[in-house]
Amino acid sequence: MPRPLRSWLPPFCPNSSCDSHAAPGTWRFKRKGFYSRLRGPRRVQRYLCRSCHRNFSSQTFATTYWLKQPRLLRPLFHRLVGCSALRQIAREFGLTHGSVQRQSERLGRHCLLFLEELRPRGAPAEPLVLDGLRTFEHSQYWPFDLNLLVGASHYVYGFNDAELRRSGSLRPGQRAKRTALEAAHGRPPPQATRQAVEELVGRVVPPGGAVEIESDEHGAYPQAFARLSDRRIRHRTTSSKESRTPRSPLFPANLADLLLRHSSANHKRETIAFSKRRQGALYRAAIWAVWRNTMKSRSENRRDEPPGVALGLIAKRLGAKEVLAERRFPWRQELGPWLERCYFARIATRRLARCRSHTLRYAV
Ligand SMILES: [Zn+2]
């Protein structure tokens, strides 16, 4: 990302354990020459923090830090919400599947922080709709719900995941395979949806806040709300069997589900692009939510403003350039336990032994 060398100054020390964060306003740094890169910006200003004596550069604050293919990030953003699969994107840009995967994980982490930074801090002023998008990771033996909390304005306030046990009508062979898989990898906790909804609503509605929530008749939702006794939650239910028209109270969530399936290759039915890890689906959902909140019109026909503009959270519609203008650092925001696990890719897929967890690196 090209930066004006003279006018731009580093706003803080990017080292999370630096003393300078304890006393804001006292931070001092000095310029320490340049280094050159093969890709733009080719000449990069280096700095030295006078508190912790660590080196960093203007690139440390760019979303393209350490990338050999920095120009890929923006088109990748559009393709990930344009229903392309990772291998299709890789073929288009002449890259390996792994390179595209790493960059999409980076976009996912960035978008998680972007979403959290933009989210209103108080209780939402509009009614919310809660719904779980049923999908799966690795194989259809490992379904999970992507729980979404969407406002009447279509703003996506947050999401999280809840593992589920494969249900529905199973043939005897499928039932035996499920038993064998559960014996080897453990069974998803039966309280997962209740716990996830409690975390999601607790994150979006602060203690003492009041909110109206519409949902279907899922039995775990009232149990989750009952545990959030320090919030005033008015819960109304509508049967999910009722017609899914714009007049339905669940319309914002139904439309979000529809858009998420329409825009994301991993949630299409009968696809080979399904998520191999739940973590990947969550990163991709973060990218989708940023696109939905800040770039996409509420109505395609009216070409009206995105939900974030309608709520006054941003002044105008954003493009990928604005969304990716500055790197976000996880330690600059207060992340709850779920967001922290998701950011650092610690959400495990039972079927796979190892997480591809992310380690925080800051300097160039
Ligand atoms: Zn420092």
XYZ file of C-alpha atoms and ligand atoms in Angstrom:
365
model
C 0.000 0.000 0.000
C 1.647 3.317 -1.021
C 1.999 5.753 1.832
C 3.219 9.355 1.840
C 6.582 9.005 3.567
C 6.797 12.432 5.160
C 3.285 13.144 6.385
C 2.460 9.721 7.881
C 3.571 9.042 11.440
C 3.126 5.792 13.355
C 0.189 6.302 15.750
C 1.388 3.871 18.458
C 4.026 1.234 19.113
C 2.898 -1.987 17.422
C 4.525 -4.102 20.140
C 1.669 -5.244 22.400
C 3.957 -5.643 25.425
C 5.589 -2.223 25.088
C 5.577 0.022 28.209
C 4.452 3.015 26.149
C 0.847 1.758 26.167
C 0.627 2.153 29.939
C 1.082 5.921 29.715
C -0.549 7.170 26.506
C 0.919 10.336 25.044
C 4.419 9.592 26.247
C 5.385 7.390 23.327
C 8.519 8.403 21.432
C 10.085 6.871 18.362
C 12.770 7.746 15.870
C 13.195 7.123 12.168
C 15.735 4.464 11.366
C 16.397 4.447 7.644
C 14.601 2.571 4.929
C 14.409 -0.861 3.444
C 13.413 -1.806 -0.071
C 10.918 -4.423 -1.228
C 10.225 -6.059 -4.546
C 6.546 -5.006 -4.470
C 5.030 -1.571 -3.861
C 5.629 0.378 -1.718
C 9.228 -0.328 -2.728
C 10.870 2.030 -0.243
C 9.654 1.560 3.316
C 10.451 3.800 6.289
C 11.763 2.004 9.351
C 11.245 3.218 12.928
C 12.612 2.407 16.355
C 10.453 2.589 19.487
C 12.355 4.469 22.205
C 10.476 2.605 24.945
C 10.917 -1.045 23.956
C 13.715 -0.566 21.372
C 11.912 -2.760 18.853
C 12.070 -1.992 15.159
C 8.999 -1.636 13.004
C 8.072 0.105 9.781
C 5.206 1.826 8.023
C 4.363 -1.594 6.531
C 3.696 -2.932 10.065
C 0.531 -0.788 9.998
C -0.602 -1.927 6.534
C -2.968 -4.852 5.937
C -0.446 -6.062 3.341
C 2.415 -6.534 5.868
C 4.761 -9.367 4.860
C 2.837 -10.198 1.715
C 4.625 -11.182 -1.459
C 1.378 -10.661 -3.369
C -0.030 -7.494 -1.778
C -2.197 -6.693 -4.788
C -4.212 -9.858 -4.279
C -5.888 -8.757 -1.029
C -8.509 -6.444 -2.566
C -9.631 -8.671 -5.477
C -9.626 -11.610 -3.068
C -12.075 -9.772 -0.810
C -14.498 -9.380 -3.728
C -14.136 -12.967 -4.879
C -14.740 -14.340 -1.383
C -18.107 -12.546 -1.276
C -18.704 -13.329 -4.962
C -19.024 -17.074 -4.364
C -15.631 -18.163 -5.737
C -13.957 -21.215 -4.265
C -10.328 -20.925 -3.109
C -8.965 -23.123 -5.902
C -10.873 -21.142 -8.536
C -9.297 -17.929 -7.207
C -5.872 -19.611 -7.098
C -6.151 -20.612 -10.761
C -7.203 -17.105 -11.787
C -4.170 -15.498 -10.121
C -1.692 -18.278 -10.870
C -1.109 -19.010 -7.164
C -1.256 -22.085 -4.984
C -4.372 -22.923 -3.012
C -2.339 -22.403 0.201
C -1.408 -18.810 -0.696
C -5.035 -17.917 -1.298
C -6.056 -19.671 1.912
C -3.482 -17.771 3.989
C -4.543 -14.436 2.530
C -8.235 -15.213 3.056
C -7.465 -16.094 6.695
C -5.719 -12.747 7.035
C -8.788 -11.017 5.545
C -10.996 -12.947 7.961
C -8.955 -11.837 10.987
C -8.967 -8.242 9.785
C -12.715 -8.301 9.175
C -13.427 -9.792 12.630
C -11.667 -6.818 14.229
C -13.201 -4.350 11.763
C -16.691 -5.631 12.568
C -16.096 -5.494 16.295
C -14.659 -1.976 16.111
C -17.660 -0.688 14.152
C -20.324 -2.355 16.288
C -22.353 0.075 18.481
C -21.177 -0.206 22.093
C -24.588 0.297 23.726
C -27.631 -1.941 23.330
C -28.886 -1.888 19.715
C -31.609 0.714 19.222
C -33.526 -1.493 16.770
C -35.197 -4.899 17.125
C -32.893 -7.852 16.422
C -33.524 -11.157 14.718
C -31.654 -14.265 15.856
C -31.247 -17.255 13.585
C -28.916 -20.191 12.993
C -27.755 -20.970 9.463
C -27.374 -24.741 9.293
C -24.177 -25.827 7.525
C -21.332 -28.302 8.133
C -17.572 -28.637 8.381
C -15.370 -31.415 6.995
C -18.290 -33.727 6.123
C -22.032 -33.881 6.639
C -21.366 -35.865 9.823
C -20.239 -32.610 11.484
C -23.030 -30.026 11.130
C -22.968 -26.686 12.904
C -25.138 -23.595 13.183
C -23.764 -20.229 12.201
C -25.773 -18.100 14.643
C -26.503 -14.628 13.302
C -27.833 -11.578 15.139
C -29.214 -9.191 12.524
C -30.972 -5.845 13.066
C -34.172 -4.665 11.371
C -31.867 -2.424 9.296
C -30.136 -5.650 8.070
C -26.995 -4.726 10.036
C -25.168 -7.867 11.178
C -24.285 -7.230 14.848
C -22.439 -10.475 15.335
C -22.239 -14.188 14.729
C -20.749 -17.289 16.272
C -20.824 -21.063 15.887
C -22.537 -23.954 17.634
C -21.564 -27.546 16.911
C -24.449 -29.943 16.340
C -24.873 -33.676 16.260
C -25.851 -35.055 12.858
C -29.582 -35.684 13.003
C -32.436 -36.378 10.606
C -33.225 -39.716 9.027
C -30.055 -41.818 8.858
C -29.617 -45.174 7.173
C -28.264 -47.957 9.466
C -24.805 -47.604 7.834
C -24.798 -43.843 8.417
C -25.858 -44.335 12.032
C -22.991 -46.809 12.568
C -20.517 -44.388 10.976
C -21.758 -41.557 13.206
C -21.269 -43.760 16.289
C -17.730 -44.669 15.186
C -16.826 -41.037 14.458
C -18.228 -39.860 17.786
C -16.306 -42.595 19.607
C -13.080 -41.450 17.961
C -13.519 -37.663 18.074
C -16.101 -36.972 20.792
C -19.696 -35.867 20.570
C -20.673 -32.205 20.149
C -21.921 -30.854 23.512
C -25.736 -30.897 23.704
C -25.729 -27.398 25.259
C -23.669 -25.860 22.437
C -26.493 -23.745 20.945
C -27.589 -22.408 24.330
C -23.992 -21.504 25.207
C -23.328 -19.901 21.820
C -26.511 -17.789 21.867
C -25.743 -16.669 25.421
C -22.274 -15.550 24.293
C -23.569 -13.806 21.165
C -26.421 -11.874 22.794
C -24.231 -11.136 25.839
C -21.606 -9.662 23.514
C -24.007 -7.469 21.517
C -26.257 -6.330 24.407
C -24.231 -4.943 27.333
C -25.340 -5.612 30.949
C -28.287 -3.368 31.858
C -29.282 -3.016 28.196
C -32.749 -3.665 26.797
C -33.472 -5.269 23.449
C -36.264 -6.880 21.430
C -35.339 -10.185 19.797
C -37.393 -12.045 17.184
C -36.549 -15.671 16.491
C -38.008 -19.009 15.479
C -39.192 -21.455 18.132
C -35.777 -23.000 18.890
C -35.906 -24.396 22.412
C -32.372 -23.299 23.374
C -32.965 -19.573 22.818
C -35.230 -18.918 25.881
C -32.771 -20.920 28.015
C -29.923 -18.669 26.841
C -31.904 -15.478 27.494
C -32.861 -16.679 30.975
C -29.161 -16.819 31.846
C -28.708 -13.194 30.758
C -30.817 -11.938 33.665
C -28.965 -8.592 33.831
C -30.299 -7.693 30.346
C -33.945 -6.900 29.563
C -34.742 -9.111 26.590
C -38.217 -9.073 25.029
C -38.390 -12.267 23.060
C -41.004 -12.932 20.371
C -41.170 -16.110 18.339
C -42.486 -16.893 14.865
C -42.761 -20.410 13.503
C -40.072 -21.133 10.922
C -42.792 -22.862 8.888
C -44.504 -19.530 8.176
C -43.889 -18.073 4.719
C -40.558 -16.272 4.379
C -41.863 -13.013 2.896
C -40.548 -9.484 3.584
C -43.512 -9.081 5.950
C -42.255 -11.871 8.222
C -40.688 -10.625 11.484
C -37.795 -12.989 10.696
C -37.168 -11.405 7.287
C -33.789 -9.743 8.157
C -32.361 -13.128 9.241
C -33.968 -15.010 6.355
C -32.478 -12.529 3.892
C -29.074 -12.735 5.622
C -29.165 -16.562 5.314
C -30.106 -16.280 1.661
C -27.365 -13.747 0.934
C -24.772 -15.727 2.851
C -25.544 -18.852 0.805
C -25.699 -16.829 -2.410
C -22.356 -15.102 -1.774
C -20.246 -17.858 -0.200
C -19.153 -20.923 -2.161
C -18.695 -22.894 1.094
C -22.402 -22.683 2.027
C -23.867 -23.755 -1.344
C -25.805 -26.985 -1.323
C -24.192 -30.064 -2.906
C -20.827 -28.317 -3.344
C -17.238 -29.513 -3.144
C -16.241 -26.057 -1.824
C -17.746 -26.755 1.641
C -15.689 -25.631 4.639
C -13.126 -28.209 5.674
C -12.778 -26.410 9.016
C -15.377 -24.446 10.979
C -12.705 -21.839 11.566
C -12.502 -21.145 7.825
C -16.277 -20.685 7.633
C -16.122 -18.192 10.526
C -13.366 -16.137 8.894
C -15.365 -16.113 5.695
C -18.529 -15.090 7.570
C -16.608 -12.110 9.016
C -15.659 -10.975 5.510
C -19.262 -11.390 4.390
C -20.577 -9.425 7.406
C -18.232 -6.486 6.725
C -19.363 -6.493 3.092
C -23.034 -6.682 4.130
C -22.749 -3.895 6.725
C -20.581 -1.388 4.898
C -20.628 -2.067 1.131
C -23.830 -3.785 0.049
C -27.086 -1.832 -0.419
C -29.955 -2.919 1.798
C -32.021 -3.340 -1.366
C -30.469 -4.077 -4.760
C -33.451 -2.561 -6.574
C -33.401 0.714 -4.667
C -29.572 0.882 -4.567
C -29.947 2.481 -1.142
C -27.242 2.889 1.492
C -25.684 -0.081 3.309
C -26.967 -0.840 6.832
C -23.910 0.789 8.463
C -24.780 4.149 6.825
C -28.471 3.822 7.733
C -27.470 3.360 11.399
C -25.014 6.296 11.240
C -21.980 4.105 12.030
C -20.162 5.167 8.821
C -20.614 8.347 6.776
C -20.802 6.702 3.355
C -20.606 3.363 1.587
C -17.128 1.850 1.873
C -15.096 0.043 -0.772
C -12.563 -2.730 -0.192
C -9.857 -0.039 -0.377
C -11.250 1.778 2.670
C -11.926 -1.437 4.597
C -8.343 -2.579 4.013
C -6.737 0.854 4.479
C -5.291 0.166 7.943
C -4.261 -2.933 9.810
C -6.129 -3.681 13.049
C -4.288 -5.119 16.054
C -6.218 -7.540 18.309
C -4.732 -6.170 21.525
C -6.051 -2.657 20.708
C -9.630 -3.861 21.262
C -11.268 -5.671 24.137
C -12.147 -9.029 22.637
C -14.335 -11.453 24.513
C -13.235 -15.107 24.865
C -15.047 -16.303 21.722
C -13.738 -13.483 19.522
C -10.231 -14.077 20.805
C -10.442 -17.815 20.070
C -11.832 -17.094 16.627
C -9.229 -14.419 15.823
C -6.334 -16.691 16.754
C -7.904 -19.637 14.890
C -8.300 -21.796 18.004
C -11.737 -23.120 17.051
C -11.014 -26.776 16.548
C -12.537 -29.132 14.039
C -13.117 -32.417 15.867
C -12.255 -34.563 12.877
C -8.830 -32.905 12.456
C -6.275 -33.186 15.199
C -4.538 -29.853 14.842
C -5.749 -26.239 14.700
C -3.988 -24.005 12.190
C -3.766 -21.413 14.963
C -2.444 -17.952 14.284
C 0.442 -16.396 16.211
C 0.478 -12.662 16.694
C 3.383 -11.071 14.858
C 3.735 -7.378 14.572
C 7.099 -6.223 13.291
C 8.671 -6.312 9.870
Zn 7.501 0.005 21.889
